[in-house]
Structure formats: C-alpha cells, structure tokens
Short mmCIF file of C-alpha atoms and ligand atoms in Angstrom, two decimals:
data_model
loop_
_atom_site.label_atom_id
_atom_site.label_comp_id
_atom_site.label_asym_id
_atom_site.label_seq_id
_atom_site.Cartn_x
_atom_site.Cartn_y
_atom_site.Cartn_z
CA MET A 924 0.74 6.86 -24.09
CA THR A 925 -1.54 4.71 -22.00
CA ASP A 926 -4.08 5.28 -19.27
CA ILE A 927 -3.45 3.13 -16.18
CA THR A 928 -6.19 2.12 -13.74
CA LEU A 929 -5.61 3.10 -10.15
CA LYS A 930 -6.98 0.69 -7.66
CA CYS A 931 -6.35 0.14 -3.97
CA ALA A 932 -5.91 -3.25 -2.57
CA CYS A 933 -9.45 -3.63 -1.52
CA GLY A 934 -10.93 -2.05 -4.64
CA THR A 935 -12.87 0.70 -2.83
CA VAL A 936 -10.76 3.58 -4.27
CA LYS A 937 -10.54 3.57 -8.03
CA GLY A 938 -9.34 5.98 -10.54
CA THR A 939 -7.15 6.61 -13.66
CA ALA A 940 -3.75 7.96 -14.43
CA TYR A 941 -3.88 9.34 -17.84
CA ASP A 942 -1.28 9.71 -20.68
CA VAL A 943 1.26 7.75 -18.95
CA SER A 944 4.49 7.20 -20.76
CA PRO A 945 8.25 7.27 -20.19
CA GLU A 946 8.26 10.78 -21.47
CA ASN A 947 5.27 12.14 -19.46
CA GLY A 948 6.86 11.29 -16.13
CA LEU A 949 9.83 9.93 -14.33
CA ARG A 950 10.14 6.56 -12.87
CA VAL A 951 12.44 6.32 -9.89
CA VAL A 952 13.18 4.05 -6.93
CA CYS A 953 13.68 5.81 -3.83
CA TYR A 954 15.41 4.08 -0.79
CA CYS A 955 15.13 6.95 1.60
CA ASP A 956 14.25 6.08 5.08
CA ASP A 957 11.05 8.44 5.08
CA CYS A 958 9.56 6.39 2.22
CA GLN A 959 10.34 3.28 4.16
CA ALA A 960 8.93 4.87 7.23
CA PHE A 961 5.66 5.77 5.44
CA ALA A 962 5.11 2.13 4.12
CA ASN A 963 5.82 0.66 7.53
CA GLU A 964 3.57 3.19 9.31
CA LEU A 965 0.75 1.93 7.11
CA GLY A 966 1.63 -1.66 7.74
CA ARG A 967 2.39 -2.10 4.15
CA GLY A 968 6.17 -2.35 4.08
CA THR A 969 6.13 -5.97 2.72
CA ASP A 970 4.30 -5.26 -0.50
CA THR A 971 5.44 -1.70 -1.01
CA LEU A 972 9.15 -1.90 -0.49
CA ASP A 973 11.62 -4.03 -2.61
CA GLU A 974 14.27 -6.22 -0.97
CA PHE A 975 16.48 -3.19 -0.33
CA GLY A 976 13.80 -0.94 1.06
CA GLY A 977 13.13 0.85 -2.14
CA THR A 978 9.76 2.32 -3.41
CA ASP A 979 8.99 2.32 -7.11
CA ILE A 980 7.64 5.71 -7.83
CA TYR A 981 6.37 7.30 -11.10
CA GLN A 982 6.53 11.12 -10.97
CA MET A 983 3.78 12.76 -12.85
CA ALA A 984 1.54 15.74 -13.29
CA PRO A 985 -1.42 15.59 -10.71
CA GLY A 986 -3.73 16.91 -13.40
CA ARG A 987 -3.42 13.55 -15.19
CA VAL A 988 -4.61 11.76 -11.92
CA THR A 989 -8.36 11.27 -11.14
CA PHE A 990 -10.12 9.26 -8.57
CA SER A 991 -13.62 8.13 -9.69
CA GLU A 992 -14.63 6.01 -6.82
CA GLY A 993 -13.83 6.08 -3.07
CA ASN A 994 -12.69 9.85 -2.88
CA ASP A 995 -13.92 9.91 0.64
CA GLN A 996 -11.20 7.26 1.52
CA LEU A 997 -8.30 9.53 0.59
CA ARG A 998 -6.07 10.35 3.53
CA CYS A 999 -2.72 11.90 4.06
CA LEU A 1000 0.09 12.14 6.57
CA ARG A 1001 3.30 13.89 7.25
CA LEU A 1002 6.06 12.07 8.96
CA THR A 1003 7.18 15.54 10.39
CA LYS A 1004 5.28 18.85 10.58
CA LYS A 1005 6.82 20.30 7.46
CA GLY A 1006 7.49 17.14 5.61
CA THR A 1007 6.20 15.60 2.25
CA THR A 1008 2.47 15.04 2.24
CA ARG A 1009 2.03 11.36 1.77
CA TRP A 1010 -1.31 9.94 0.45
CA TYR A 1011 -2.98 6.67 1.17
CA THR A 1012 -6.26 5.19 1.35
CA ALA A 1013 -8.25 4.75 4.63
CA CYS A 1014 -9.98 1.44 3.58
CA CYS A 1015 -6.96 -0.67 3.32
CA ASN A 1016 -3.79 1.53 3.86
CA THR A 1017 -2.70 1.33 0.22
CA PRO A 1018 0.04 3.87 -0.41
CA ILE A 1019 -0.98 6.33 -3.14
CA GLY A 1020 1.75 8.85 -3.61
CA ASN A 1021 3.64 11.89 -2.46
CA THR A 1022 3.13 15.53 -2.98
CA ALA A 1023 4.83 18.73 -2.07
CA SER A 1024 2.34 21.54 -2.13
CA SER A 1025 -0.58 22.90 -4.34
CA SER A 1026 1.80 25.26 -6.08
CA VAL A 1027 4.06 22.45 -7.27
CA PRO A 1028 2.32 20.39 -9.89
CA PHE A 1029 3.89 17.12 -9.00
CA VAL A 1030 2.82 13.86 -7.48
CA GLY A 1031 5.10 10.78 -7.05
CA MET A 1032 2.57 7.95 -7.60
CA ILE A 1033 3.45 4.83 -5.71
CA HIS A 1034 3.40 1.46 -7.65
CA THR A 1035 0.82 -0.10 -5.04
CA ILE A 1036 -2.04 2.15 -6.26
CA MET A 1037 -1.19 1.57 -10.03
CA ASP A 1038 -2.84 -1.53 -11.53
CA ASP A 1039 0.03 -2.26 -13.90
CA GLU A 1040 1.88 -5.18 -12.48
CA GLY A 1041 3.89 -6.94 -15.21
CA ILE A 1042 3.45 -3.95 -17.77
CA ARG A 1043 5.33 -1.24 -15.77
CA ASP A 1044 8.56 -1.44 -17.95
CA GLN A 1045 6.36 -1.06 -21.15
CA THR A 1046 4.15 1.64 -20.00
CA LEU A 1047 6.47 3.69 -17.75
CA GLY A 1048 9.74 2.63 -19.05
CA PRO A 1049 12.56 1.17 -17.07
CA VAL A 1050 13.50 2.83 -13.78
CA ARG A 1051 15.43 5.98 -14.76
CA SER A 1052 17.29 6.39 -11.44
CA TYR A 1053 17.81 4.79 -8.04
CA VAL A 1054 17.94 7.45 -5.47
CA GLN A 1055 18.92 7.81 -1.78
CA GLY A 1056 20.76 4.54 -1.87
CA ASN A 1057 22.59 5.56 1.39
CA HIS A 1058 19.33 4.51 3.17
CA ALA A 1059 18.99 1.10 1.55
CA ILE A 1060 18.81 -1.93 3.59
CA GLY A 1061 21.27 -4.66 2.95
CA ASP A 1062 23.71 -5.03 0.13
CA LEU A 1063 22.45 -2.64 -2.61
CA PRO A 1064 24.10 -3.53 -5.92
CA PRO A 1065 26.68 -0.85 -6.78
CA GLU A 1066 24.95 -0.06 -10.04
CA LYS A 1067 21.81 0.97 -8.05
CA TYR A 1068 23.81 3.13 -5.46
CA ASN A 1069 23.41 6.80 -5.69
CA LYS A 1070 23.93 8.93 -2.68
CA GLY A 1071 20.87 11.31 -2.45
CA PHE A 1072 19.55 12.46 -5.70
CA PRO A 1073 21.80 12.50 -8.70
CA ILE A 1074 21.96 16.16 -10.22
CA GLY A 1075 20.89 15.03 -13.73
CA ILE A 1076 17.61 13.46 -12.33
CA THR A 1077 17.03 16.43 -10.06
CA LEU A 1078 17.16 18.82 -12.98
CA THR A 1079 14.99 16.46 -15.23
CA ILE A 1080 12.24 16.57 -12.71
CA ILE A 1081 12.46 20.30 -12.11
CA TRP A 1082 12.25 20.76 -15.86
CA LYS A 1083 9.26 18.55 -16.14
CA ILE A 1084 7.45 20.28 -13.19
CA LEU A 1085 8.13 23.67 -14.95
CA GLY A 1086 6.58 22.32 -18.08
CA TRP A 1087 3.53 20.97 -16.25
CA LYS A 1088 3.02 24.34 -14.55
CA ILE A 1089 3.17 26.30 -17.74
CA SER A 1090 0.87 23.92 -19.72
CA GLY A 1091 -1.54 23.63 -16.86
CA LYS A 1092 -1.11 19.89 -16.20
CA GLY A 1093 -1.19 20.62 -12.42
CA SER A 1094 -4.89 21.02 -12.39
CA PRO A 1095 -7.33 19.81 -11.63
CA ASP A 1096 -5.51 18.51 -8.73
CA PRO A 1097 -7.23 15.70 -6.88
CA PHE A 1098 -5.00 16.19 -3.78
CA TYR A 1099 -5.55 19.92 -3.25
CA GLY A 1100 -8.59 22.03 -3.02
CA GLU A 1101 -9.17 25.47 -4.67
CA ASP A 1102 -7.83 27.19 -1.60
CA GLY A 1103 -4.56 25.27 -1.98
CA ARG A 1104 -5.15 23.11 1.06
CA PRO A 1105 -4.86 19.29 0.95
CA VAL A 1106 -8.27 17.79 0.51
CA CYS A 1107 -8.09 16.20 3.98
CA LYS A 1108 -6.13 17.34 7.04
CA PRO A 1109 -2.72 15.70 7.05
CA LYS A 1110 -2.12 13.53 10.12
CA ILE A 1111 1.34 14.41 11.62
CA VAL A 1112 2.98 11.21 12.80
CA ASN A 1113 5.74 12.81 14.85
CA GLU A 1114 3.97 15.77 16.64
CA ALA A 1115 7.30 16.63 18.28
CA SER A 1116 9.11 17.21 15.18
ZN1 ZN B 1550 -9.05 0.02 -0.24
ZN1 ZN B 1551 11.92 8.42 -0.56
#
C-alpha cells in the first residue's frame, strides 16, 4: 500500500490519499457525458479527459483522504439539482473527485488531483473497467466498450462501500461536515434542472 500526494495544478491545495492499492479501491475510466461536462465546465477538459472523453477515476474510502493545505479552496458543483456532487479547487479549477452523500462512504478521486503520473499502474493497478462507453467520443476500441456499468463492477463497488461503512473508513470525511452537509454549498450548474 502506498500514500499518494494530492496536489492541484497550482500547488495551493495539498493533501494525501492513504493506503492506496489495487485492493483498497477501484480504478475505472468513465466516459459518461456528465464527467465530460464537469471537466469542460472547469475549462480542464484537455488535461482531464483522454482522447475518447474518458476520466481516469480511483474510487476509494473518503476516510483515507485528507487535505493539509488550501482547505478553503475546496468547491463543489452539481450539474443538476440532485446530481452527483463534484469537487474541484477554486484556485486553479483542478477536478478533485465525485461523491454521492455523507451516508455513502465513497469518493471517486480524479487523476488530476493525484500526484502519481507515471506510477498509477503500479500503485492503483490497471484500469479495472471502462464504463459508460456509449457516451465516448470518437472510435472507442471495442475492448473498452461497455454500455453503462457492467454488473460485476457495480457489485464490486457496492461491496467495497459496505466494507468501508462497516469498518468506519468513511470518516473523517473531508467533503462532508458533522451535520452531513457538504463542507461548501454546491453550485448548481443547470438551475432549471
Ligand atoms: Zn490550485
Ligand atoms: Zn462519469
């Protein structure tokens, strides 16, 4: 297991993802249009998305994530009122990750905040699944095509979340306060949603 430094593009926000390993999380590439819209909303599509519009995400327990510097720069948005809460830094719009709610101990950390370029395959393991290929841009290779979430990968992540809940790995949660609310008010991108 390895501790990975978290660092935004400008270096204001810093932190650590603890005990990272292929077993302690799940690495996926998501091609969904919402992940693409999030990166583009921040003006970070070019360095966040791969050539097919995919986002490299490591799903892990929020209790293993801490921010040591620049906590006041944490921001979040939702593309729609009830959508996924998507986190980024105010200083330089670096995508951080995606969360569901305080009661679901889960965060999908986005590669842009993880200072692990060149060692991701060793520390996180290879990509376990490519999901939502129906939203991919261009000619996605057939071996990366999955419509939606394959059932096996869905069950794996549900199983992991249950384990994290039982073992208390959901807290302390850097994204939610004691009251269960996000630590900052989510900006709703599409108010009419
Ligand atoms: Zn920054
Ligand atoms: Zn997605």
